[in-house]
């Protein structure tokens, strides 16, 4: 557990009670997830269905670890898990539209090499 001061507690209560903000934020994540999924599929990735704030995406060549490493060198962090059944996938967090564009641009550059 983490200690929370009174100000943090008040902020947490207010955010839960602001249903309009909550719904707007959820819809934004959904929309961004759909666009990220479409862009990754256009690049040949297999993208598993997701209801979360991330997607699992498998590059067509299965070299998830190589892509994760190359992206890290560019300051783009995606997760790779060396775990059976998902070792060929990248876990990509749904970010902002700008972050997605940076990721997609980097992936296109990697594909061109």
mmCIF file of N, CA and C in Angstrom:
data_model
loop_
_atom_site.group_PDB
_atom_site.id
_atom_site.type_symbol
_atom_site.label_atom_id
_atom_site.label_comp_id
_atom_site.label_asym_id
_atom_site.label_seq_id
_atom_site.Cartn_x
_atom_site.Cartn_y
_atom_site.Cartn_z
ATOM 1 N N UNK A 1 0.839 -1.184 0.000
ATOM 2 C CA UNK A 1 0.000 0.000 0.000
ATOM 3 C C UNK A 1 0.879 1.241 0.000
ATOM 4 N N UNK A 2 0.290 2.330 -0.448
ATOM 5 C CA UNK A 2 1.009 3.587 -0.516
ATOM 6 C C UNK A 2 0.294 4.612 0.356
ATOM 7 N N UNK A 3 1.047 5.368 1.150
ATOM 8 C CA UNK A 3 0.391 6.402 1.954
ATOM 9 C C UNK A 3 -0.087 7.548 1.049
ATOM 10 N N UNK A 4 -1.288 8.023 1.305
ATOM 11 C CA UNK A 4 -1.842 9.141 0.543
ATOM 12 C C UNK A 4 -2.178 10.266 1.494
ATOM 13 N N UNK A 5 -1.718 11.465 1.162
ATOM 14 C CA UNK A 5 -2.069 12.593 2.004
ATOM 15 C C UNK A 5 -3.503 13.036 1.714
ATOM 16 N N UNK A 6 -4.008 13.957 2.500
ATOM 17 C CA UNK A 6 -5.408 14.380 2.372
ATOM 18 C C UNK A 6 -5.698 15.004 1.014
ATOM 19 N N UNK A 7 -4.757 15.725 0.464
ATOM 20 C CA UNK A 7 -4.955 16.349 -0.835
ATOM 21 C C UNK A 7 -5.097 15.283 -1.925
ATOM 22 N N UNK A 8 -4.243 14.268 -1.891
ATOM 23 C CA UNK A 8 -4.331 13.183 -2.868
ATOM 24 C C UNK A 8 -5.650 12.432 -2.720
ATOM 25 N N UNK A 9 -6.080 12.217 -1.500
ATOM 26 C CA UNK A 9 -7.353 11.537 -1.261
ATOM 27 C C UNK A 9 -8.519 12.350 -1.809
ATOM 28 N N UNK A 10 -8.481 13.666 -1.602
ATOM 29 C CA UNK A 10 -9.551 14.535 -2.109
ATOM 30 C C UNK A 10 -9.566 14.511 -3.640
ATOM 31 N N UNK A 11 -8.390 14.534 -4.246
ATOM 32 C CA UNK A 11 -8.306 14.476 -5.704
ATOM 33 C C UNK A 11 -8.843 13.158 -6.245
ATOM 34 N N UNK A 12 -8.523 12.068 -5.576
ATOM 35 C CA UNK A 12 -9.023 10.753 -5.997
ATOM 36 C C UNK A 12 -10.543 10.702 -5.909
ATOM 37 N N UNK A 13 -11.094 11.220 -4.824
ATOM 38 C CA UNK A 13 -12.560 11.230 -4.672
ATOM 39 C C UNK A 13 -13.208 12.071 -5.771
ATOM 40 N N UNK A 14 -12.639 13.226 -6.043
ATOM 41 C CA UNK A 14 -13.208 14.116 -7.059
ATOM 42 C C UNK A 14 -13.161 13.467 -8.444
ATOM 43 N N UNK A 15 -12.057 12.765 -8.747
ATOM 44 C CA UNK A 15 -11.949 12.153 -10.073
ATOM 45 C C UNK A 15 -12.963 11.032 -10.257
ATOM 46 N N UNK A 16 -13.249 10.314 -9.205
ATOM 47 C CA UNK A 16 -14.232 9.237 -9.294
ATOM 48 C C UNK A 16 -15.636 9.800 -9.469
ATOM 49 N N UNK A 17 -15.880 10.935 -8.862
ATOM 50 C CA UNK A 17 -17.207 11.534 -8.928
ATOM 51 C C UNK A 17 -17.459 12.284 -10.233
ATOM 52 N N UNK A 18 -16.398 12.623 -10.958
ATOM 53 C CA UNK A 18 -16.533 13.354 -12.225
ATOM 54 C C UNK A 18 -16.754 12.351 -13.355
ATOM 55 N N UNK A 19 -17.989 11.883 -13.476
ATOM 56 C CA UNK A 19 -18.283 10.832 -14.457
ATOM 57 C C UNK A 19 -18.086 11.310 -15.894
ATOM 58 N N UNK A 20 -18.332 12.577 -16.152
ATOM 59 C CA UNK A 20 -18.141 13.091 -17.517
ATOM 60 C C UNK A 20 -16.682 12.971 -17.934
ATOM 61 N N UNK A 21 -15.767 13.372 -17.041
ATOM 62 C CA UNK A 21 -14.340 13.255 -17.330
ATOM 63 C C UNK A 21 -13.957 11.789 -17.515
ATOM 64 N N UNK A 22 -14.452 10.932 -16.631
ATOM 65 C CA UNK A 22 -14.159 9.500 -16.696
ATOM 66 C C UNK A 22 -14.602 8.920 -18.034
ATOM 67 N N UNK A 23 -15.826 9.201 -18.434
ATOM 68 C CA UNK A 23 -16.355 8.668 -19.693
ATOM 69 C C UNK A 23 -15.607 9.220 -20.897
ATOM 70 N N UNK A 24 -15.270 10.493 -20.845
ATOM 71 C CA UNK A 24 -14.526 11.124 -21.937
ATOM 72 C C UNK A 24 -13.134 10.495 -22.073
ATOM 73 N N UNK A 25 -12.483 10.276 -20.943
ATOM 74 C CA UNK A 25 -11.151 9.678 -20.961
ATOM 75 C C UNK A 25 -11.204 8.243 -21.461
ATOM 76 N N UNK A 26 -12.187 7.482 -21.011
ATOM 77 C CA UNK A 26 -12.345 6.094 -21.486
ATOM 78 C C UNK A 26 -12.561 6.057 -22.991
ATOM 79 N N UNK A 27 -13.405 6.939 -23.504
ATOM 80 C CA UNK A 27 -13.675 6.964 -24.937
ATOM 81 C C UNK A 27 -12.428 7.345 -25.727
ATOM 82 N N UNK A 28 -11.645 8.253 -25.178
ATOM 83 C CA UNK A 28 -10.408 8.658 -25.842
ATOM 84 C C UNK A 28 -9.440 7.465 -25.942
ATOM 85 N N UNK A 29 -9.308 6.694 -24.872
ATOM 86 C CA UNK A 29 -8.437 5.517 -24.891
ATOM 87 C C UNK A 29 -8.950 4.504 -25.915
ATOM 88 N N UNK A 30 -10.253 4.292 -25.954
ATOM 89 C CA UNK A 30 -10.843 3.353 -26.914
ATOM 90 C C UNK A 30 -10.552 3.793 -28.346
ATOM 91 N N UNK A 31 -10.780 5.074 -28.626
ATOM 92 C CA UNK A 31 -10.538 5.590 -29.974
ATOM 93 C C UNK A 31 -9.064 5.467 -30.368
ATOM 94 N N UNK A 32 -8.176 5.821 -29.447
ATOM 95 C CA UNK A 32 -6.746 5.730 -29.726
ATOM 96 C C UNK A 32 -6.308 4.273 -29.891
ATOM 97 N N UNK A 33 -6.886 3.377 -29.124
ATOM 98 C CA UNK A 33 -6.557 1.951 -29.253
ATOM 99 C C UNK A 33 -6.972 1.438 -30.630
ATOM 100 N N UNK A 34 -8.151 1.841 -31.080
ATOM 101 C CA UNK A 34 -8.612 1.418 -32.410
ATOM 102 C C UNK A 34 -7.696 1.943 -33.512
ATOM 103 N N UNK A 35 -7.295 3.199 -33.422
ATOM 104 C CA UNK A 35 -6.430 3.749 -34.473
ATOM 105 C C UNK A 35 -5.040 3.122 -34.424
ATOM 106 N N UNK A 36 -4.517 2.884 -33.221
ATOM 107 C CA UNK A 36 -3.215 2.221 -33.102
ATOM 108 C C UNK A 36 -3.278 0.818 -33.693
ATOM 109 N N UNK A 37 -4.326 0.094 -33.374
ATOM 110 C CA UNK A 37 -4.505 -1.260 -33.902
ATOM 111 C C UNK A 37 -4.540 -1.246 -35.427
ATOM 112 N N UNK A 38 -5.295 -0.329 -36.003
ATOM 113 C CA UNK A 38 -5.396 -0.240 -37.464
ATOM 114 C C UNK A 38 -4.040 0.068 -38.092
ATOM 115 N N UNK A 39 -3.295 0.981 -37.497
ATOM 116 C CA UNK A 39 -1.989 1.345 -38.052
ATOM 117 C C UNK A 39 -1.005 0.183 -37.955
ATOM 118 N N UNK A 40 -1.027 -0.525 -36.836
ATOM 119 C CA UNK A 40 -0.139 -1.677 -36.685
ATOM 120 C C UNK A 40 -0.500 -2.777 -37.680
ATOM 121 N N UNK A 41 -1.790 -3.032 -37.858
ATOM 122 C CA UNK A 41 -2.214 -4.048 -38.825
ATOM 123 C C UNK A 41 -1.793 -3.660 -40.238
ATOM 124 N N UNK A 42 -1.855 -2.376 -40.562
ATOM 125 C CA UNK A 42 -1.444 -1.911 -41.887
ATOM 126 C C UNK A 42 0.045 -2.160 -42.124
ATOM 127 N N UNK A 43 0.804 -2.250 -41.031
ATOM 128 C CA UNK A 43 2.241 -2.539 -41.146
ATOM 129 C C UNK A 43 2.533 -4.040 -41.101
ATOM 130 N N UNK A 44 1.482 -4.853 -41.064
ATOM 131 C CA UNK A 44 1.662 -6.291 -41.088
ATOM 132 C C UNK A 44 1.696 -6.968 -39.735
ATOM 133 N N UNK A 45 1.420 -6.232 -38.675
ATOM 134 C CA UNK A 45 1.388 -6.822 -37.338
ATOM 135 C C UNK A 45 0.085 -7.584 -37.133
ATOM 136 N N UNK A 46 0.166 -8.668 -36.391
ATOM 137 C CA UNK A 46 -1.029 -9.342 -35.880
ATOM 138 C C UNK A 46 -1.309 -8.685 -34.530
ATOM 139 N N UNK A 47 -2.504 -8.160 -34.350
ATOM 140 C CA UNK A 47 -2.851 -7.483 -33.101
ATOM 141 C C UNK A 47 -4.001 -8.248 -32.451
ATOM 142 N N UNK A 48 -3.760 -8.680 -31.229
ATOM 143 C CA UNK A 48 -4.797 -9.423 -30.511
ATOM 144 C C UNK A 48 -5.903 -8.474 -30.061
ATOM 145 N N UNK A 49 -7.135 -8.959 -29.995
ATOM 146 C CA UNK A 49 -8.233 -8.117 -29.496
ATOM 147 C C UNK A 49 -7.924 -7.617 -28.082
ATOM 148 N N UNK A 50 -8.286 -6.383 -27.804
ATOM 149 C CA UNK A 50 -7.978 -5.790 -26.501
ATOM 150 C C UNK A 50 -9.120 -4.907 -26.030
ATOM 151 N N UNK A 51 -9.344 -4.947 -24.750
ATOM 152 C CA UNK A 51 -10.280 -4.036 -24.087
ATOM 153 C C UNK A 51 -9.533 -3.208 -23.053
ATOM 154 N N UNK A 52 -8.210 -3.222 -23.107
ATOM 155 C CA UNK A 52 -7.369 -2.572 -22.105
ATOM 156 C C UNK A 52 -6.736 -1.307 -22.682
ATOM 157 N N UNK A 53 -5.828 -0.729 -21.902
ATOM 158 C CA UNK A 53 -5.115 0.454 -22.368
ATOM 159 C C UNK A 53 -3.786 0.069 -23.021
ATOM 160 N N UNK A 54 -3.729 -1.146 -23.550
ATOM 161 C CA UNK A 54 -2.565 -1.624 -24.284
ATOM 162 C C UNK A 54 -3.021 -2.669 -25.290
ATOM 163 N N UNK A 55 -2.126 -2.958 -26.242
ATOM 164 C CA UNK A 55 -2.378 -4.028 -27.210
ATOM 165 C C UNK A 55 -1.167 -4.957 -27.227
ATOM 166 N N UNK A 56 -1.410 -6.212 -27.577
ATOM 167 C CA UNK A 56 -0.343 -7.158 -27.864
ATOM 168 C C UNK A 56 -0.256 -7.260 -29.378
ATOM 169 N N UNK A 57 0.923 -6.965 -29.917
ATOM 170 C CA UNK A 57 1.106 -6.946 -31.362
ATOM 171 C C UNK A 57 2.296 -7.819 -31.741
ATOM 172 N N UNK A 58 2.077 -8.696 -32.720
ATOM 173 C CA UNK A 58 3.130 -9.598 -33.192
ATOM 174 C C UNK A 58 3.608 -9.138 -34.556
ATOM 175 N N UNK A 59 4.904 -8.801 -34.663
ATOM 176 C CA UNK A 59 5.432 -8.430 -35.970
ATOM 177 C C UNK A 59 5.372 -9.620 -36.925
ATOM 178 N N UNK A 60 5.217 -9.353 -38.202
ATOM 179 C CA UNK A 60 5.071 -10.426 -39.192
ATOM 180 C C UNK A 60 6.265 -11.373 -39.197
ATOM 181 N N UNK A 61 7.454 -10.878 -38.828
ATOM 182 C CA UNK A 61 8.635 -11.752 -38.807
ATOM 183 C C UNK A 61 8.861 -12.389 -37.436
ATOM 184 N N UNK A 62 8.035 -12.034 -36.457
ATOM 185 C CA UNK A 62 8.133 -12.625 -35.128
ATOM 186 C C UNK A 62 9.292 -12.124 -34.284
ATOM 187 N N UNK A 63 10.042 -11.131 -34.765
ATOM 188 C CA UNK A 63 11.218 -10.638 -34.042
ATOM 189 C C UNK A 63 10.848 -9.523 -33.064
ATOM 190 N N UNK A 64 10.012 -9.847 -32.111
ATOM 191 C CA UNK A 64 9.567 -8.835 -31.151
ATOM 192 C C UNK A 64 10.725 -8.282 -30.334
ATOM 193 N N UNK A 65 11.632 -9.142 -29.916
ATOM 194 C CA UNK A 65 12.742 -8.679 -29.079
ATOM 195 C C UNK A 65 13.658 -7.728 -29.849
ATOM 196 N N UNK A 66 13.891 -8.024 -31.133
ATOM 197 C CA UNK A 66 14.724 -7.146 -31.951
ATOM 198 C C UNK A 66 14.082 -5.787 -32.165
ATOM 199 N N UNK A 67 12.775 -5.787 -32.401
ATOM 200 C CA UNK A 67 12.063 -4.530 -32.603
ATOM 201 C C UNK A 67 12.029 -3.733 -31.308
ATOM 202 N N UNK A 68 11.768 -4.402 -30.182
ATOM 203 C CA UNK A 68 11.750 -3.705 -28.889
ATOM 204 C C UNK A 68 13.097 -3.044 -28.618
ATOM 205 N N UNK A 69 14.167 -3.751 -28.927
ATOM 206 C CA UNK A 69 15.516 -3.227 -28.714
ATOM 207 C C UNK A 69 15.798 -2.031 -29.618
ATOM 208 N N UNK A 70 15.431 -2.141 -30.885
ATOM 209 C CA UNK A 70 15.660 -1.043 -31.833
ATOM 210 C C UNK A 70 14.841 0.186 -31.458
ATOM 211 N N UNK A 71 13.613 -0.026 -31.010
ATOM 212 C CA UNK A 71 12.775 1.108 -30.589
ATOM 213 C C UNK A 71 13.354 1.760 -29.345
ATOM 214 N N UNK A 72 13.847 0.947 -28.414
ATOM 215 C CA UNK A 72 14.435 1.493 -27.182
ATOM 216 C C UNK A 72 15.599 2.426 -27.512
ATOM 217 N N UNK A 73 16.395 2.059 -28.519
ATOM 218 C CA UNK A 73 17.516 2.907 -28.935
ATOM 219 C C UNK A 73 17.037 4.270 -29.406
ATOM 220 N N UNK A 74 15.782 4.353 -29.847
ATOM 221 C CA UNK A 74 15.205 5.620 -30.297
ATOM 222 C C UNK A 74 14.401 6.305 -29.188
ATOM 223 N N UNK A 75 14.435 5.726 -27.999
ATOM 224 C CA UNK A 75 13.714 6.319 -26.876
ATOM 225 C C UNK A 75 12.241 5.953 -26.836
ATOM 226 N N UNK A 76 11.864 4.912 -27.569
ATOM 227 C CA UNK A 76 10.473 4.452 -27.579
ATOM 228 C C UNK A 76 10.431 3.127 -26.829
ATOM 229 N N UNK A 77 9.668 3.091 -25.756
ATOM 230 C CA UNK A 77 9.639 1.916 -24.903
ATOM 231 C C UNK A 77 8.371 1.105 -25.157
ATOM 232 N N UNK A 78 8.559 -0.119 -25.576
ATOM 233 C CA UNK A 78 7.479 -1.100 -25.660
ATOM 234 C C UNK A 78 7.974 -2.313 -24.874
ATOM 235 N N UNK A 79 7.052 -3.081 -24.347
ATOM 236 C CA UNK A 79 7.441 -4.211 -23.511
ATOM 237 C C UNK A 79 7.533 -5.483 -24.328
ATOM 238 N N UNK A 80 8.554 -6.259 -24.027
ATOM 239 C CA UNK A 80 8.680 -7.609 -24.570
ATOM 240 C C UNK A 80 8.795 -8.546 -23.382
ATOM 241 N N UNK A 81 8.033 -9.626 -23.414
ATOM 242 C CA UNK A 81 8.070 -10.617 -22.345
ATOM 243 C C UNK A 81 8.642 -11.912 -22.900
ATOM 244 N N UNK A 82 9.698 -12.400 -22.277
ATOM 245 C CA UNK A 82 10.294 -13.667 -22.695
ATOM 246 C C UNK A 82 9.548 -14.794 -21.987
ATOM 247 N N UNK A 83 8.288 -14.930 -22.349
ATOM 248 C CA UNK A 83 7.376 -15.881 -21.720
ATOM 249 C C UNK A 83 6.703 -16.700 -22.818
ATOM 250 N N UNK A 84 6.618 -18.004 -22.621
ATOM 251 C CA UNK A 84 5.941 -18.812 -23.642
ATOM 252 C C UNK A 84 4.559 -18.243 -23.975
ATOM 253 N N UNK A 85 4.178 -18.392 -25.212
ATOM 254 C CA UNK A 85 2.908 -17.957 -25.795
ATOM 255 C C UNK A 85 2.870 -16.464 -26.130
ATOM 256 N N UNK A 86 3.688 -15.640 -25.499
ATOM 257 C CA UNK A 86 3.671 -14.209 -25.846
ATOM 258 C C UNK A 86 5.058 -13.680 -26.204
ATOM 259 N N UNK A 87 6.068 -14.552 -26.318
ATOM 260 C CA UNK A 87 7.419 -14.064 -26.585
ATOM 261 C C UNK A 87 7.573 -13.441 -27.966
ATOM 262 N N UNK A 88 6.641 -13.698 -28.870
ATOM 263 C CA UNK A 88 6.721 -13.088 -30.200
ATOM 264 C C UNK A 88 5.910 -11.795 -30.293
ATOM 265 N N UNK A 89 5.369 -11.351 -29.167
ATOM 266 C CA UNK A 89 4.511 -10.168 -29.150
ATOM 267 C C UNK A 89 5.174 -9.011 -28.411
ATOM 268 N N UNK A 90 4.743 -7.822 -28.776
ATOM 269 C CA UNK A 90 5.105 -6.600 -28.060
ATOM 270 C C UNK A 90 3.866 -6.119 -27.312
ATOM 271 N N UNK A 91 4.056 -5.656 -26.104
ATOM 272 C CA UNK A 91 2.963 -5.013 -25.367
ATOM 273 C C UNK A 91 3.137 -3.522 -25.561
ATOM 274 N N UNK A 92 2.190 -2.913 -26.235
ATOM 275 C CA UNK A 92 2.284 -1.498 -26.588
ATOM 276 C C UNK A 92 1.163 -0.745 -25.880
ATOM 277 N N UNK A 93 1.547 0.184 -25.030
ATOM 278 C CA UNK A 93 0.574 0.975 -24.294
ATOM 279 C C UNK A 93 -0.100 1.982 -25.217
ATOM 280 N N UNK A 94 -1.396 2.165 -25.033
ATOM 281 C CA UNK A 94 -2.124 3.196 -25.766
ATOM 282 C C UNK A 94 -1.658 4.540 -25.213
ATOM 283 N N UNK A 95 -1.064 5.341 -26.067
ATOM 284 C CA UNK A 95 -0.563 6.648 -25.657
ATOM 285 C C UNK A 95 -1.351 7.757 -26.325
ATOM 286 N N UNK A 96 -0.685 8.848 -26.556
ATOM 287 C CA UNK A 96 -1.306 9.969 -27.257
ATOM 288 C C UNK A 96 -1.184 9.757 -28.765
ATOM 289 N N UNK A 97 -1.923 10.523 -29.528
ATOM 290 C CA UNK A 97 -1.825 10.434 -30.992
ATOM 291 C C UNK A 97 -0.402 10.744 -31.449
ATOM 292 N N UNK A 98 0.252 11.686 -30.802
ATOM 293 C CA UNK A 98 1.627 12.050 -31.159
ATOM 294 C C UNK A 98 2.587 10.892 -30.869
ATOM 295 N N UNK A 99 2.397 10.226 -29.730
ATOM 296 C CA UNK A 99 3.249 9.084 -29.397
ATOM 297 C C UNK A 99 3.036 7.944 -30.396
ATOM 298 N N UNK A 100 1.792 7.729 -30.785
ATOM 299 C CA UNK A 100 1.506 6.687 -31.776
ATOM 300 C C UNK A 100 2.196 7.005 -33.094
ATOM 301 N N UNK A 101 2.131 8.258 -33.512
ATOM 302 C CA UNK A 101 2.748 8.633 -34.783
ATOM 303 C C UNK A 101 4.254 8.416 -34.729
ATOM 304 N N UNK A 102 4.861 8.740 -33.597
ATOM 305 C CA UNK A 102 6.301 8.526 -33.438
ATOM 306 C C UNK A 102 6.627 7.034 -33.525
ATOM 307 N N UNK A 103 5.821 6.203 -32.887
ATOM 308 C CA UNK A 103 6.008 4.750 -32.940
ATOM 309 C C UNK A 103 5.862 4.229 -34.371
ATOM 310 N N UNK A 104 4.790 4.615 -35.035
ATOM 311 C CA UNK A 104 4.523 4.121 -36.386
ATOM 312 C C UNK A 104 5.631 4.569 -37.342
ATOM 313 N N UNK A 105 6.079 5.796 -37.221
ATOM 314 C CA UNK A 105 7.176 6.287 -38.060
ATOM 315 C C UNK A 105 8.437 5.459 -37.833
ATOM 316 N N UNK A 106 8.749 5.188 -36.559
ATOM 317 C CA UNK A 106 9.939 4.386 -36.242
ATOM 318 C C UNK A 106 9.797 2.968 -36.791
ATOM 319 N N UNK A 107 8.618 2.383 -36.686
ATOM 320 C CA UNK A 107 8.401 1.031 -37.212
ATOM 321 C C UNK A 107 8.547 0.995 -38.732
ATOM 322 N N UNK A 108 8.067 2.029 -39.406
ATOM 323 C CA UNK A 108 8.231 2.099 -40.865
ATOM 324 C C UNK A 108 9.706 2.204 -41.242
ATOM 325 N N UNK A 109 10.457 2.986 -40.481
ATOM 326 C CA UNK A 109 11.888 3.123 -40.750
ATOM 327 C C UNK A 109 12.611 1.799 -40.523
ATOM 328 N N UNK A 110 12.236 1.080 -39.472
ATOM 329 C CA UNK A 110 12.845 -0.227 -39.214
ATOM 330 C C UNK A 110 12.528 -1.207 -40.336
ATOM 331 N N UNK A 111 11.308 -1.162 -40.823
ATOM 332 C CA UNK A 111 10.893 -2.066 -41.895
ATOM 333 C C UNK A 111 11.648 -1.773 -43.187
ATOM 334 N N UNK A 112 12.031 -0.521 -43.394
ATOM 335 C CA UNK A 112 12.730 -0.132 -44.621
ATOM 336 C C UNK A 112 14.206 -0.533 -44.599
ATOM 337 N N UNK A 113 14.712 -0.913 -43.446
ATOM 338 C CA UNK A 113 16.141 -1.276 -43.346
ATOM 339 C C UNK A 113 16.406 -2.665 -43.861
#
